[in-house]
Coordinates of C-alpha atoms in Angstrom, one line a residue:
Chain X
X1 CA 11.9 127.2 79.7
X2 CA 15.3 125.7 80.7
X3 CA 15.0 126.4 84.4
X4 CA 11.6 125.0 84.4
X5 CA 12.7 121.7 83.0
X6 CA 15.1 121.6 85.9
X7 CA 12.7 122.1 88.3
X8 CA 10.6 119.2 87.0
X9 CA 13.7 117.0 87.2
X10 CA 14.5 118.3 90.6
X11 CA 10.9 117.2 91.6
X12 CA 11.5 113.7 90.2
X13 CA 14.6 113.3 91.7
X14 CA 12.9 114.3 95.1
X15 CA 10.3 111.8 94.7
X16 CA 12.8 109.1 93.9
X17 CA 14.9 109.9 97.2
X18 CA 12.1 109.9 99.3
X19 CA 11.1 106.8 98.1
X20 CA 14.6 105.1 98.3
X21 CA 14.0 103.8 102.1
X22 CA 11.1 102.0 100.8
X23 CA 12.5 100.8 97.5
X24 CA 15.3 99.4 99.5
X25 CA 13.0 97.6 102.1
X26 CA 11.5 95.7 99.6
X27 CA 14.6 94.1 98.3
X28 CA 14.1 91.1 100.5
X29 CA 10.6 90.6 99.1
X30 CA 11.3 91.1 95.4
X31 CA 14.4 88.7 95.7
X32 CA 11.8 86.3 97.6
X33 CA 9.1 86.6 94.8
X34 CA 11.5 86.3 92.1
X35 CA 13.1 82.9 93.3
X36 CA 9.5 81.8 94.5
X37 CA 8.1 81.7 91.1
X38 CA 11.3 80.1 89.8
X39 CA 10.7 77.4 92.2
X40 CA 7.2 76.9 91.6
X41 CA 8.1 76.3 88.1
X42 CA 7.5 79.4 86.5
X43 CA 9.7 80.7 83.4
X44 CA 11.9 83.5 84.2
X45 CA 10.0 85.9 81.5
X46 CA 6.6 84.8 83.3
X47 CA 8.1 85.6 86.8
X48 CA 9.6 89.0 85.6
X49 CA 6.0 89.7 83.9
X50 CA 4.2 89.6 87.3
X51 CA 6.2 92.5 88.6
X52 CA 6.1 94.2 85.2
X53 CA 2.5 94.4 84.9
X54 CA 0.9 93.3 88.0
X55 CA 3.3 95.3 90.2
X56 CA 1.9 94.3 93.6
X57 CA 3.4 92.6 96.7
X58 CA 1.3 90.6 98.4
X59 CA -0.8 89.5 95.3
X60 CA 2.1 88.1 93.5
X61 CA 3.2 85.9 96.0
X62 CA -0.3 84.5 96.9
X63 CA -1.3 84.1 93.2
X64 CA 2.0 82.5 92.2
X65 CA 1.4 80.1 95.0
X66 CA -2.2 79.6 93.9
X67 CA -1.4 79.0 90.2
X68 CA 1.5 76.5 90.8
X69 CA -1.2 74.3 92.9
X70 CA -3.6 74.6 89.8
X71 CA -6.0 76.5 91.5
X72 CA -9.3 77.4 89.5
X73 CA -9.0 80.4 87.7
X74 CA -11.8 82.2 89.2
X75 CA -10.3 81.3 92.6
X76 CA -7.1 82.9 91.4
X77 CA -8.7 86.2 90.1
X78 CA -11.1 86.6 93.4
X79 CA -8.1 86.3 95.7
X80 CA -6.1 89.0 93.7
X81 CA -9.3 90.9 94.1
X82 CA -9.8 90.6 97.7
X83 CA -6.0 91.4 98.3
X84 CA -6.1 94.4 96.2
X85 CA -9.3 95.9 97.3
X86 CA -7.6 98.1 99.9
X87 CA -6.5 100.1 96.6
X88 CA -10.2 101.4 96.2
X89 CA -9.5 103.4 99.5
X90 CA -6.4 105.0 97.9
X91 CA -8.3 105.8 94.9
X92 CA -11.3 107.6 96.5
X93 CA -8.6 109.6 99.0
X94 CA -6.8 110.7 96.0
X95 CA -10.0 111.2 93.9
X96 CA -10.4 115.0 94.2
X97 CA -6.9 115.8 93.3
X98 CA -6.5 113.4 90.4
X99 CA -10.0 113.4 88.7
X100 CA -9.4 116.4 86.8
X101 CA -6.1 115.8 85.6
X102 CA -5.2 114.7 82.0
X103 CA -5.9 110.8 81.3
X104 CA -2.4 110.0 80.7
X105 CA -1.3 111.4 84.2
X106 CA -4.3 109.2 86.1
X107 CA -3.5 106.3 83.9
X108 CA 0.2 106.5 84.8
X109 CA -0.2 107.3 88.4
X110 CA -2.9 104.7 89.0
X111 CA -0.7 101.7 87.7
X112 CA 2.0 103.4 89.8
X113 CA -0.4 103.6 93.1
X114 CA 1.1 101.1 95.6
X115 CA 0.9 101.3 99.6
X116 CA 4.3 102.8 99.1
X117 CA 3.3 105.6 97.0
X118 CA -0.1 106.4 98.7
X119 CA 1.8 106.5 102.0
X120 CA 3.8 109.3 100.2
X121 CA 0.8 111.2 99.2
X122 CA -0.4 112.4 102.6
X123 CA 0.6 116.0 102.0
X124 CA -2.4 118.3 101.4
X125 CA -0.9 119.8 98.3
X126 CA 0.1 116.3 96.7
X127 CA -0.7 116.2 93.2
X128 CA -1.9 119.7 92.8
X129 CA 0.6 121.1 90.6
X130 CA 2.6 119.8 87.8
X131 CA 6.1 119.7 90.2
X132 CA 3.7 117.7 92.7
X133 CA 2.5 115.3 89.8
X134 CA 6.5 115.0 88.6
X135 CA 7.4 114.1 92.3
X136 CA 5.2 111.1 92.4
X137 CA 6.2 110.2 89.3
X138 CA 9.8 110.0 90.6
X139 CA 8.4 108.3 93.8
X140 CA 6.2 105.5 92.1
X141 CA 8.4 105.1 88.9
X142 CA 11.6 104.4 90.9
X143 CA 9.8 102.4 93.1
X144 CA 8.5 100.4 89.9
X145 CA 12.0 100.1 88.8
X146 CA 13.5 98.9 92.2
X147 CA 10.8 96.2 92.6
X148 CA 11.5 94.6 89.2
X149 CA 15.2 94.7 89.7
X150 CA 14.7 93.0 93.2
X151 CA 12.7 90.6 91.0
X152 CA 15.1 90.0 88.4
X153 CA 17.8 89.2 91.2
X154 CA 15.5 86.5 92.6
X155 CA 14.9 85.0 89.2
X156 CA 18.6 84.8 88.6
X157 CA 19.5 83.7 92.1
X158 CA 16.3 81.4 92.3
X159 CA 17.7 77.8 91.6
X160 CA 20.4 78.4 94.5
X161 CA 18.2 80.2 97.3
X162 CA 16.4 78.0 99.8
X163 CA 12.7 78.2 100.2
X164 CA 12.4 82.1 101.7
X165 CA 8.9 81.9 102.6
X166 CA 9.5 81.2 106.2
X167 CA 12.5 83.1 106.9
X168 CA 10.8 86.0 108.6
X169 CA 11.3 88.7 105.6
X170 CA 7.8 89.8 106.4
X171 CA 9.2 91.8 109.2
X172 CA 10.9 94.3 106.9
X173 CA 7.4 95.2 105.5
X174 CA 6.2 95.6 108.9
X175 CA 9.1 97.9 109.9
X176 CA 8.5 99.9 106.9
X177 CA 4.9 100.5 107.6
X178 CA 5.6 101.3 111.4
X179 CA 8.2 104.0 109.9
X180 CA 5.4 105.4 108.1
X181 CA 2.4 105.4 110.4
X182 CA 4.0 106.1 113.9
X183 CA 5.3 109.8 112.8
X184 CA 1.8 110.6 111.3
X185 CA 0.1 109.9 114.8
X186 CA 0.0 113.9 115.8
X187 CA -3.7 113.7 117.2
X188 CA -5.9 111.6 119.3
X189 CA -8.3 110.8 116.4
X190 CA -5.7 109.3 114.3
X191 CA -4.2 107.6 117.5
X192 CA -7.8 105.9 118.1
X193 CA -7.9 104.9 114.4
X194 CA -4.4 103.4 114.5
X195 CA -5.5 101.5 117.8
X196 CA -8.9 100.1 116.4
X197 CA -7.3 99.0 113.2
X198 CA -4.4 97.2 115.1
X199 CA -6.9 95.2 117.2
X200 CA -9.4 94.4 114.6
X201 CA -6.8 93.4 112.2
X202 CA -5.3 90.9 114.3
X203 CA -8.6 89.5 115.2
X204 CA -9.8 89.2 111.8
X205 CA -6.5 87.9 110.8
X206 CA -6.7 85.0 113.5
X207 CA -10.1 84.1 112.1
X208 CA -8.6 84.5 108.6
X209 CA -11.8 86.3 107.5
X210 CA -11.8 87.3 103.7
X211 CA -11.6 91.5 103.4
X212 CA -10.6 91.5 107.0
X213 CA -7.9 94.0 106.2
X214 CA -10.2 96.3 104.6
X215 CA -12.6 95.7 107.2
X216 CA -10.5 96.6 110.1
X217 CA -9.3 99.7 108.0
X218 CA -12.8 100.9 107.8
X219 CA -13.6 100.6 111.4
X220 CA -10.4 102.2 112.1
X221 CA -11.0 105.1 110.0
X222 CA -14.9 105.5 111.4
X223 CA -13.3 105.1 114.8
X224 CA -10.8 108.1 114.2
X225 CA -13.6 109.9 112.2
X226 CA -16.2 109.6 115.2
X227 CA -13.5 110.8 117.9
X228 CA -12.8 113.8 115.6
X229 CA -16.3 114.7 115.0
X230 CA -17.2 114.4 119.1
X231 CA -14.2 116.8 119.8
X232 CA -15.9 119.5 117.2
X233 CA -19.2 119.4 118.9
Chain U
X1 CA -2.7 80.0 79.8
X2 CA -0.2 81.4 82.1
X3 CA 0.4 84.4 80.7
X4 CA -3.5 85.1 80.2
X5 CA -3.8 84.7 83.9
X6 CA -0.9 87.2 84.7
X7 CA -2.6 89.6 82.2
X8 CA -5.9 89.2 83.8
X9 CA -4.3 89.5 87.4
X10 CA -2.7 92.8 85.9
X11 CA -6.2 94.0 84.9
X12 CA -7.5 93.5 88.1
X13 CA -5.1 95.3 90.3
X14 CA -5.0 98.2 87.8
X15 CA -8.5 98.4 88.1
X16 CA -8.6 98.8 91.8
X17 CA -6.0 101.2 91.8
X18 CA -7.7 103.3 88.8
X19 CA -11.4 103.0 89.2
X20 CA -11.9 106.1 91.4
X21 CA -9.4 108.2 89.6
X22 CA -11.8 108.2 86.7
X23 CA -13.6 111.7 86.7
X24 CA -16.5 110.1 84.4
X25 CA -17.6 108.1 87.4
X26 CA -20.6 109.6 88.7
X27 CA -19.6 110.1 92.3
X28 CA -19.1 113.0 94.4
X29 CA -17.7 113.0 97.7
X30 CA -19.2 115.0 100.7
X31 CA -17.1 116.9 103.4
X32 CA -17.8 113.9 105.9
X33 CA -16.5 111.3 103.3
X34 CA -13.3 113.3 102.9
X35 CA -12.7 113.9 106.7
X36 CA -13.5 109.8 106.8
X37 CA -11.1 109.1 104.0
X38 CA -8.1 111.3 105.5
X39 CA -8.0 108.4 108.1
X40 CA -7.2 106.0 105.3
X41 CA -3.4 105.8 105.2
X42 CA -2.9 105.0 108.9
X43 CA -5.9 102.5 109.0
X44 CA -4.9 100.5 106.0
X45 CA -1.2 100.6 106.7
X46 CA -1.8 99.5 110.3
X47 CA -4.2 96.8 109.4
X48 CA -1.0 95.4 107.2
X49 CA 1.8 95.5 109.6
X50 CA -0.1 94.7 113.1
X51 CA -0.9 91.0 112.0
X52 CA 2.4 90.4 110.5
X53 CA 3.9 91.3 114.5
X54 CA 1.0 89.3 116.2
X55 CA -0.4 86.6 114.4
X56 CA 1.7 83.5 113.2
X57 CA -0.2 80.4 111.6
X58 CA -3.4 81.8 112.3
X59 CA -2.7 82.0 116.5
X60 CA -2.2 84.8 118.4
X61 CA 1.3 85.1 119.4
X62 CA 1.9 87.3 122.4
X63 CA 4.5 85.4 124.1
X64 CA 7.7 86.9 125.0
X65 CA 9.8 84.5 122.5
X66 CA 7.9 86.4 119.5
X67 CA 10.9 88.1 118.1
X68 CA 8.2 90.0 115.9
X69 CA 6.7 92.1 119.0
X70 CA 10.4 92.9 120.3
X71 CA 11.2 94.2 116.8
X72 CA 8.0 95.7 116.4
X73 CA 8.3 97.9 119.6
X74 CA 11.9 98.8 118.9
X75 CA 10.8 100.1 115.5
X76 CA 8.0 102.0 117.2
X77 CA 10.4 103.4 119.7
X78 CA 12.8 104.5 116.7
X79 CA 10.0 105.8 114.6
X80 CA 8.8 107.9 117.4
X81 CA 12.0 109.4 118.4
X82 CA 14.1 110.0 115.1
X83 CA 10.9 110.1 112.4
X84 CA 13.4 108.2 109.9
X85 CA 12.4 105.1 108.0
X86 CA 16.2 104.2 107.9
X87 CA 16.5 104.2 111.4
X88 CA 13.1 102.7 112.1
X89 CA 14.1 99.6 109.8
X90 CA 17.7 99.4 111.0
X91 CA 17.0 99.5 114.9
X92 CA 13.6 97.1 114.4
X93 CA 15.3 94.6 112.2
X94 CA 18.4 94.6 114.8
X95 CA 16.0 94.0 117.7
X96 CA 14.2 91.3 115.6
X97 CA 17.4 89.5 114.7
X98 CA 18.5 89.7 118.4
X99 CA 15.3 88.3 119.5
X100 CA 15.2 85.6 117.1
X101 CA 18.6 84.2 117.9
X102 CA 18.7 84.7 121.8
X103 CA 15.1 83.9 122.8

C-alpha cells in the first residue's frame, strides 16, 4: 500500500518535471497578462481570476483587451469560443482513453487540458492506467500553479512595467511549440501535415480568417492522413 | 459585471476542453477518424507557431531583417539535434535576440 502511494507520487513528480520547461517558457506571458490586465483597469482579484478559472493564454489576453474597450458581451464570448475551439480537437483525440474514466478525473483533466498538457499526451499509453493519470495531474497541475504564479507576478509588477504587448514575447511561445513539434516529425505523413499546416496557417493569418487556426490544422491533419493512406495501398 | 463575464469565459473554455471527454455523448470514433486525429498535435501546434514567425501586422514578412525567422530556424535546428525543450528555447531565443539587435 505504502509503495503504491510512493509510486503514484513519483508519477506526479515526473509529470511536473516533464512540464517544467513549458511552465518556465510561459513566464513572460503570465507576467504580460497580469500587468496588461492591471494597465487596462482591472483589479488584482479580477486579473488573478482570469488565470484561476479561465486558465488560457491567448484567450485571456484577447478578452482582457476586448473587455477594456467595452466590446459587447456576445462579441467577447464569441471571440473566446473561436480561440478556444482548437480544444475540441484535443478532447476528441483523448476521448477513447478518457471517456470511461470516473467523472472527477474527466472534469479535473478536462479543466487542465491546455496546449501544453495535450502536447505531453502523445504517448500511446497516456491516461491508460492510474500512474498515467497521476502523471497527467502532475503535469497539468504544476502548469496551472506556474501560470497563476506568473500572473500574480505580473499583477504585482503591473504598475511599474511598460506595455509589454510589443516586446516580442510571443517568440518564447513559438520556440516552445517548435521544441514540441520538430522531434515528433518521424515520418513522411507527419512532415506533410506540418508543412501544410504551416503554409495554410500563415495564409489564413494574413487574411485574419476567423477559425483560421483550426481550419489550417484540420487541413494539415487531412493531408498527413491522406499520405499515410496512400502509402498503405 | 466583470466577474460574470469572467465566469462565462471560464465556462466557454472549460466546455471546449471537456465536451468530447463526456462518455454520455453519443459519438463513436471509427478507425479512420482516430488515424486522422493522431495528427492533431503537430497540426495544431504548428498552426499556432507558424504565424508568429512569418506574419506581423497581418503582413507576410519574409525579409532577412525578420528576427522571428532567424530565431525560428535556430530553434528548429536545435530541436532537431538535441530533442531538448531547454536547448531549443535557449538557442532559439539567443538567435532571436541577436537578430533583433544587429539586423
